[in-house]
Each structure stands twice: as C-alpha cells, then as structure tokens.
Tab-separated table of N, CA and C in Angstrom:
chain	number	residue	atom	x	y	z
A	9	UNK	N	46.030	146.851	81.716
A	9	UNK	CA	46.993	147.821	82.211
A	9	UNK	C	48.274	147.720	81.396
A	10	UNK	N	48.878	148.866	81.136
A	10	UNK	CA	50.150	148.848	80.433
A	10	UNK	C	51.299	148.734	81.449
A	11	UNK	N	52.517	148.709	80.956
A	11	UNK	CA	53.683	148.518	81.825
A	11	UNK	C	53.832	149.599	82.878
A	12	UNK	N	53.575	150.851	82.510
A	12	UNK	CA	53.675	151.947	83.479
A	12	UNK	C	52.634	151.805	84.586
A	13	UNK	N	51.425	151.413	84.191
A	13	UNK	CA	50.361	151.206	85.183
A	13	UNK	C	50.719	150.073	86.135
A	14	UNK	N	51.314	149.021	85.591
A	14	UNK	CA	51.725	147.890	86.428
A	14	UNK	C	52.823	148.309	87.401
A	15	UNK	N	53.775	149.117	86.928
A	15	UNK	CA	54.844	149.611	87.812
A	15	UNK	C	54.264	150.471	88.929
A	16	UNK	N	53.297	151.305	88.569
A	16	UNK	CA	52.645	152.157	89.579
A	16	UNK	C	51.907	151.299	90.606
A	17	UNK	N	51.188	150.285	90.126
A	17	UNK	CA	50.467	149.391	91.039
A	17	UNK	C	51.450	148.688	91.963
A	18	UNK	N	52.571	148.220	91.420
A	18	UNK	CA	53.589	147.572	92.253
A	18	UNK	C	54.069	148.511	93.354
A	19	UNK	N	54.357	149.765	92.992
A	19	UNK	CA	54.848	150.738	93.969
A	19	UNK	C	53.802	151.029	95.040
A	20	UNK	N	52.555	151.183	94.620
A	20	UNK	CA	51.479	151.478	95.575
A	20	UNK	C	51.279	150.331	96.557
A	21	UNK	N	51.181	149.118	96.035
A	21	UNK	CA	50.917	147.987	96.917
A	21	UNK	C	52.131	147.642	97.775
A	22	UNK	N	53.336	147.859	97.250
A	22	UNK	CA	54.540	147.666	98.074
A	22	UNK	C	54.525	148.656	99.234
A	23	UNK	N	54.206	149.893	98.932
A	23	UNK	CA	54.188	150.928	99.974
A	23	UNK	C	53.161	150.606	101.052
A	24	UNK	N	52.024	150.080	100.650
A	24	UNK	CA	50.952	149.794	101.603
A	24	UNK	C	51.066	148.420	102.254
A	25	UNK	N	52.059	147.647	101.849
A	25	UNK	CA	52.229	146.299	102.403
A	25	UNK	C	52.781	146.318	103.820
A	26	UNK	N	53.295	147.452	104.250
A	26	UNK	CA	53.903	147.547	105.569
A	26	UNK	C	52.942	148.211	106.568
A	27	UNK	N	52.829	147.621	107.739
A	27	UNK	CA	51.904	148.101	108.773
A	27	UNK	C	52.214	149.541	109.208
A	28	UNK	N	53.491	149.838	109.390
A	28	UNK	CA	53.869	151.194	109.820
A	28	UNK	C	53.501	152.210	108.754
A	29	UNK	N	53.766	151.892	107.491
A	29	UNK	CA	53.419	152.829	106.415
A	29	UNK	C	51.912	153.031	106.323
A	30	UNK	N	51.137	151.966	106.526
A	30	UNK	CA	49.670	152.141	106.519
A	30	UNK	C	49.240	153.061	107.659
A	31	UNK	N	49.874	152.915	108.815
A	31	UNK	CA	49.545	153.779	109.944
A	31	UNK	C	49.926	155.230	109.648
A	32	UNK	N	51.090	155.421	109.057
A	32	UNK	CA	51.502	156.778	108.673
A	32	UNK	C	50.478	157.358	107.708
A	33	UNK	N	50.021	156.562	106.753
A	33	UNK	CA	49.019	157.049	105.801
A	33	UNK	C	47.735	157.467	106.503
A	34	UNK	N	47.289	156.674	107.467
A	34	UNK	CA	46.068	157.056	108.219
A	34	UNK	C	46.262	158.420	108.865
A	35	UNK	N	47.419	158.635	109.422
A	35	UNK	CA	47.685	159.901	110.117
A	35	UNK	C	47.738	161.077	109.142
A	36	UNK	N	48.476	160.912	108.035
A	36	UNK	CA	48.640	162.051	107.120
A	36	UNK	C	47.407	162.293	106.262
A	37	UNK	N	46.535	161.290	106.138
A	37	UNK	CA	45.272	161.537	105.454
A	37	UNK	C	44.328	162.345	106.345
A	38	UNK	N	44.492	162.205	107.659
A	38	UNK	CA	43.661	162.958	108.603
A	38	UNK	C	44.128	164.405	108.723
A	39	UNK	N	45.385	164.659	108.388
A	39	UNK	CA	45.914	166.013	108.477
A	39	UNK	C	47.424	166.014	108.308
A	40	UNK	N	47.951	167.171	108.014
A	40	UNK	CA	49.389	167.323	107.795
A	40	UNK	C	50.155	167.106	109.099
A	41	UNK	N	51.262	166.372	109.009
A	41	UNK	CA	52.111	166.099	110.173
A	41	UNK	C	53.563	166.326	109.795
A	42	UNK	N	54.344	166.815	110.751
A	42	UNK	CA	55.778	166.891	110.513
A	42	UNK	C	56.349	165.481	110.615
A	43	UNK	N	57.416	165.241	109.880
A	43	UNK	CA	58.045	163.924	109.914
A	43	UNK	C	58.566	163.647	111.318
A	44	UNK	N	59.061	164.677	112.005
A	44	UNK	CA	59.557	164.466	113.382
A	44	UNK	C	58.409	164.102	114.328
A	45	UNK	N	57.225	164.686	114.146
A	45	UNK	CA	56.073	164.318	114.976
A	45	UNK	C	55.640	162.883	114.683
A	46	UNK	N	55.696	162.496	113.423
A	46	UNK	CA	55.377	161.109	113.074
A	46	UNK	C	56.375	160.170	113.726
A	47	UNK	N	57.651	160.510	113.652
A	47	UNK	CA	58.705	159.651	114.198
A	47	UNK	C	58.547	159.445	115.698
A	48	UNK	N	58.042	160.440	116.385
A	48	UNK	CA	57.873	160.341	117.840
A	48	UNK	C	56.829	159.295	118.222
A	49	UNK	N	55.969	158.923	117.287
A	49	UNK	CA	54.892	157.971	117.578
A	49	UNK	C	55.312	156.507	117.444
A	50	UNK	N	56.504	156.263	116.932
A	50	UNK	CA	56.922	154.889	116.651
A	50	UNK	C	58.172	154.526	117.435
A	51	UNK	N	58.265	153.261	117.742
A	51	UNK	CA	59.411	152.746	118.483
A	51	UNK	C	60.504	152.348	117.485
A	52	UNK	N	60.989	153.355	116.760
A	52	UNK	CA	62.072	153.149	115.790
A	52	UNK	C	62.790	154.478	115.610
A	53	UNK	N	63.901	154.432	114.950
A	53	UNK	CA	64.701	155.646	114.774
A	53	UNK	C	64.002	156.632	113.834
A	54	UNK	N	64.400	157.874	113.951
A	54	UNK	CA	63.903	158.913	113.059
A	54	UNK	C	64.221	158.541	111.608
A	55	UNK	N	65.428	158.035	111.384
A	55	UNK	CA	65.849	157.643	110.027
A	55	UNK	C	64.943	156.549	109.459
A	56	UNK	N	64.536	155.611	110.294
A	56	UNK	CA	63.645	154.531	109.830
A	56	UNK	C	62.290	155.097	109.414
A	57	UNK	N	61.762	156.022	110.192
A	57	UNK	CA	60.481	156.649	109.836
A	57	UNK	C	60.637	157.456	108.556
A	58	UNK	N	61.774	158.161	108.415
A	58	UNK	CA	62.030	158.902	107.180
A	58	UNK	C	62.008	157.973	105.966
A	59	UNK	N	62.572	156.787	106.125
A	59	UNK	CA	62.567	155.829	105.014
A	59	UNK	C	61.146	155.401	104.670
A	60	UNK	N	60.328	155.162	105.693
A	60	UNK	CA	58.927	154.805	105.443
A	60	UNK	C	58.218	155.934	104.698
A	61	UNK	N	58.431	157.153	105.142
A	61	UNK	CA	57.814	158.316	104.490
A	61	UNK	C	58.305	158.424	103.050
A	62	UNK	N	59.570	158.158	102.830
A	62	UNK	CA	60.139	158.222	101.483
A	62	UNK	C	59.504	157.192	100.559
A	63	UNK	N	59.285	155.978	101.053
A	63	UNK	CA	58.631	154.941	100.245
A	63	UNK	C	57.222	155.397	99.864
A	64	UNK	N	56.492	155.961	100.820
A	64	UNK	CA	55.136	156.445	100.547
A	64	UNK	C	55.156	157.596	99.552
A	65	UNK	N	56.148	158.461	99.684
A	65	UNK	CA	56.265	159.600	98.765
A	65	UNK	C	56.606	159.123	97.352
A	66	UNK	N	57.544	158.196	97.227
A	66	UNK	CA	57.910	157.676	95.905
A	66	UNK	C	56.738	156.975	95.231
A	67	UNK	N	55.870	156.366	96.030
A	67	UNK	CA	54.679	155.710	95.481
A	67	UNK	C	53.595	156.722	95.125
A	68	UNK	N	53.783	157.975	95.544
A	68	UNK	CA	52.805	159.013	95.250
A	68	UNK	C	51.657	159.076	96.230
A	69	UNK	N	51.793	158.384	97.361
A	69	UNK	CA	50.711	158.358	98.350
A	69	UNK	C	50.725	159.553	99.293
A	70	UNK	N	51.873	160.180	99.424
A	70	UNK	CA	51.927	161.388	100.231
A	70	UNK	C	52.877	162.382	99.594
A	71	UNK	N	52.714	163.629	99.996
A	71	UNK	CA	53.598	164.695	99.533
A	71	UNK	C	54.253	165.325	100.746
A	72	UNK	N	55.434	165.885	100.525
A	72	UNK	CA	56.136	166.584	101.598
A	72	UNK	C	56.397	168.008	101.143
A	73	UNK	N	56.394	168.904	102.116
A	73	UNK	CA	56.777	170.286	101.849
A	73	UNK	C	57.585	170.774	103.030
A	74	UNK	N	58.403	171.746	102.791
A	74	UNK	CA	59.215	172.309	103.866
A	74	UNK	C	58.536	173.528	104.453
A	75	UNK	N	58.592	173.604	105.763
A	75	UNK	CA	58.129	174.785	106.482
A	75	UNK	C	59.204	175.096	107.508
A	76	UNK	N	60.069	176.041	107.170
A	76	UNK	CA	61.217	176.316	108.045
A	76	UNK	C	62.143	175.121	108.053
A	77	UNK	N	62.397	174.599	109.237
A	77	UNK	CA	63.291	173.448	109.373
A	77	UNK	C	62.553	172.119	109.310
A	78	UNK	N	61.230	172.181	109.298
A	78	UNK	CA	60.447	170.948	109.340
A	78	UNK	C	60.017	170.499	107.945
A	79	UNK	N	59.891	169.191	107.807
A	79	UNK	CA	59.284	168.605	106.612
A	79	UNK	C	57.882	168.170	107.007
A	80	UNK	N	56.887	168.675	106.277
A	80	UNK	CA	55.497	168.359	106.581
A	80	UNK	C	54.954	167.387	105.533
A	81	UNK	N	54.307	166.350	106.000
A	81	UNK	CA	53.770	165.312	105.120
A	81	UNK	C	52.249	165.370	105.107
A	82	UNK	N	51.689	165.210	103.905
A	82	UNK	CA	50.233	165.175	103.716
A	82	UNK	C	49.882	163.993	102.833
A	83	UNK	N	48.770	163.351	103.140
A	83	UNK	CA	48.310	162.240	102.317
A	83	UNK	C	47.672	162.730	101.041
A	84	UNK	N	47.830	161.959	99.975
A	84	UNK	CA	47.234	162.284	98.689
A	84	UNK	C	45.990	161.412	98.505
A	85	UNK	N	44.840	162.023	98.677
A	85	UNK	CA	43.572	161.298	98.613
A	85	UNK	C	43.350	160.692	97.228
A	86	UNK	N	43.765	161.401	96.178
A	86	UNK	CA	43.579	160.885	94.819
A	86	UNK	C	44.371	159.594	94.622
A	87	UNK	N	45.562	159.524	95.192
A	87	UNK	CA	46.376	158.305	95.063
A	87	UNK	C	45.711	157.143	95.793
A	88	UNK	N	45.148	157.425	96.949
A	88	UNK	CA	44.453	156.370	97.691
A	88	UNK	C	43.231	155.903	96.910
A	89	UNK	N	42.556	156.822	96.278
A	89	UNK	CA	41.404	156.446	95.445
A	89	UNK	C	41.837	155.564	94.275
A	90	UNK	N	43.033	155.830	93.728
A	90	UNK	CA	43.503	154.994	92.623
A	90	UNK	C	43.760	153.570	93.092
A	91	UNK	N	44.226	153.414	94.331
A	91	UNK	CA	44.411	152.076	94.897
A	91	UNK	C	43.044	151.398	95.025
A	92	UNK	N	42.076	152.134	95.536
A	92	UNK	CA	40.722	151.585	95.678
A	92	UNK	C	40.164	151.186	94.316
A	93	UNK	N	40.439	151.982	93.299
A	93	UNK	CA	39.968	151.674	91.949
A	93	UNK	C	40.599	150.385	91.429
A	94	UNK	N	41.899	150.214	91.683
A	94	UNK	CA	42.577	148.977	91.262
A	94	UNK	C	41.967	147.764	91.953
A	95	UNK	N	41.670	147.901	93.232
A	95	UNK	CA	41.075	146.789	93.971
A	95	UNK	C	39.669	146.485	93.463
A	96	UNK	N	38.938	147.506	93.088
A	96	UNK	CA	37.597	147.313	92.530
A	96	UNK	C	37.674	146.551	91.206
A	97	UNK	N	38.678	146.887	90.377
A	97	UNK	CA	38.858	146.157	89.117
A	97	UNK	C	39.134	144.681	89.383
A	98	UNK	N	40.005	144.401	90.343
A	98	UNK	CA	40.309	143.007	90.682
A	98	UNK	C	39.075	142.289	91.214
A	99	UNK	N	38.290	142.986	92.023
A	99	UNK	CA	37.066	142.388	92.556
A	99	UNK	C	36.106	142.030	91.418
A	100	UNK	N	36.000	142.900	90.429
A	100	UNK	CA	35.104	142.638	89.304
A	100	UNK	C	35.553	141.413	88.513
A	101	UNK	N	36.863	141.258	88.353
A	101	UNK	CA	37.379	140.069	87.664
A	101	UNK	C	36.966	138.819	88.425
A	102	UNK	N	37.161	138.825	89.737
A	102	UNK	CA	36.822	137.646	90.539
A	102	UNK	C	35.328	137.400	90.595
A	103	UNK	N	34.547	138.458	90.670
A	103	UNK	CA	33.094	138.269	90.647
A	103	UNK	C	32.648	137.641	89.328
A	104	UNK	N	33.289	138.053	88.237
A	104	UNK	CA	32.988	137.465	86.934
A	104	UNK	C	33.352	135.994	86.894
A	105	UNK	N	34.478	135.648	87.483
A	105	UNK	CA	34.886	134.234	87.516
A	105	UNK	C	33.943	133.408	88.380
A	106	UNK	N	33.543	133.957	89.508
A	106	UNK	CA	32.614	133.236	90.384
A	106	UNK	C	31.269	133.050	89.685
A	107	UNK	N	30.813	134.083	88.988
A	107	UNK	CA	29.552	133.969	88.253
A	107	UNK	C	29.663	132.888	87.188
A	108	UNK	N	30.803	132.811	86.514
A	108	UNK	CA	30.997	131.777	85.484
A	108	UNK	C	31.010	130.385	86.113
A	109	UNK	N	31.634	130.229	87.266
A	109	UNK	CA	31.628	128.940	87.973
A	109	UNK	C	30.198	128.557	88.344
A	110	UNK	N	29.438	129.533	88.845
A	110	UNK	CA	28.032	129.268	89.183
A	110	UNK	C	27.258	128.803	87.952
A	111	UNK	N	27.512	129.438	86.804
A	111	UNK	CA	26.837	129.034	85.567
A	111	UNK	C	27.195	127.604	85.191
A	112	UNK	N	28.469	127.259	85.296
A	112	UNK	CA	28.913	125.910	84.952
A	112	UNK	C	28.316	124.867	85.891
A	113	UNK	N	28.235	125.190	87.165
A	113	UNK	CA	27.632	124.267	88.137
A	113	UNK	C	26.151	124.072	87.819
A	114	UNK	N	25.452	125.160	87.526
A	114	UNK	CA	24.034	125.073	87.197
A	114	UNK	C	23.825	124.262	85.922
A	115	UNK	N	24.690	124.470	84.945
A	115	UNK	CA	24.606	123.717	83.695
A	115	UNK	C	24.852	122.232	83.938
A	116	UNK	N	25.832	121.930	84.760
A	116	UNK	CA	26.160	120.537	85.086
A	116	UNK	C	25.010	119.871	85.852
A	117	UNK	N	24.376	120.620	86.748
A	117	UNK	CA	23.271	120.104	87.528
A	117	UNK	C	22.072	119.774	86.637
A	118	UNK	N	21.806	120.608	85.644
A	118	UNK	CA	20.669	120.351	84.744
A	118	UNK	C	20.938	119.140	83.852
A	119	UNK	N	22.182	118.878	83.556
A	119	UNK	CA	22.533	117.701	82.749
A	119	UNK	C	22.326	116.406	83.519
A	120	UNK	N	22.536	116.456	84.833
A	120	UNK	CA	22.394	115.256	85.665
A	120	UNK	C	20.930	114.894	85.916
A	121	UNK	N	20.042	115.868	85.793
A	121	UNK	CA	18.615	115.607	86.075
A	121	UNK	C	17.948	114.871	84.997
C-alpha cells in the first residue's frame, strides 16, 4: 500500500472503531436516514451524533444529501467492501505466516526423528 492507501485505511478503521458509528453504519446501509432521526436513537446530543456522522462521511463510509431542511445519510456499500478487502489482505498475510510456522514445525519434527 502507498501512503494515500494507508491514510485511507487509517480513516476507515478510525471511523469504525467506535460502537456508535458502527451502529449508524448498520442503519444507513439498510436505508437512508435523516441525521435527526438517527440522533433520536441515541442517548447523546444531536451535535454529538452529527460529529459521528461527519467522521463516517470524511472516511467515505457514508454520503449526505439535503432534502429541504433535512440532511439524509446513506451508507456507501463500496467503501464497506474496501474495508472487507483490506481485512482479507491482512488475513492472507497471517495465513501465510501460520502456514510457514507449520512448515518449520514439521521440518523440525522430521529432524528429531
């Protein structure tokens, strides 16, 4: 990954590191919601929910559009897929390391026999 990709990964994982933001993502991936409707679901101020939505938007995980006086938020499925792709890459690295450890153990075992 280059520097831009690393910055994007940092933003995505930072955004998803918070429980409330993950919950907001579940909701907006299921369908478009107004920010005020989202705020009504949490025991925090409207401004706090707006900040959570802003973090998700800056990470590219959701988009907002205006409809009259309301701001409507929608989840970006492609962005979520990119997170899944990053996790798959990390899993492949670890699977490769585990396979190499297994090879070394097997090699060591044959030497002892």
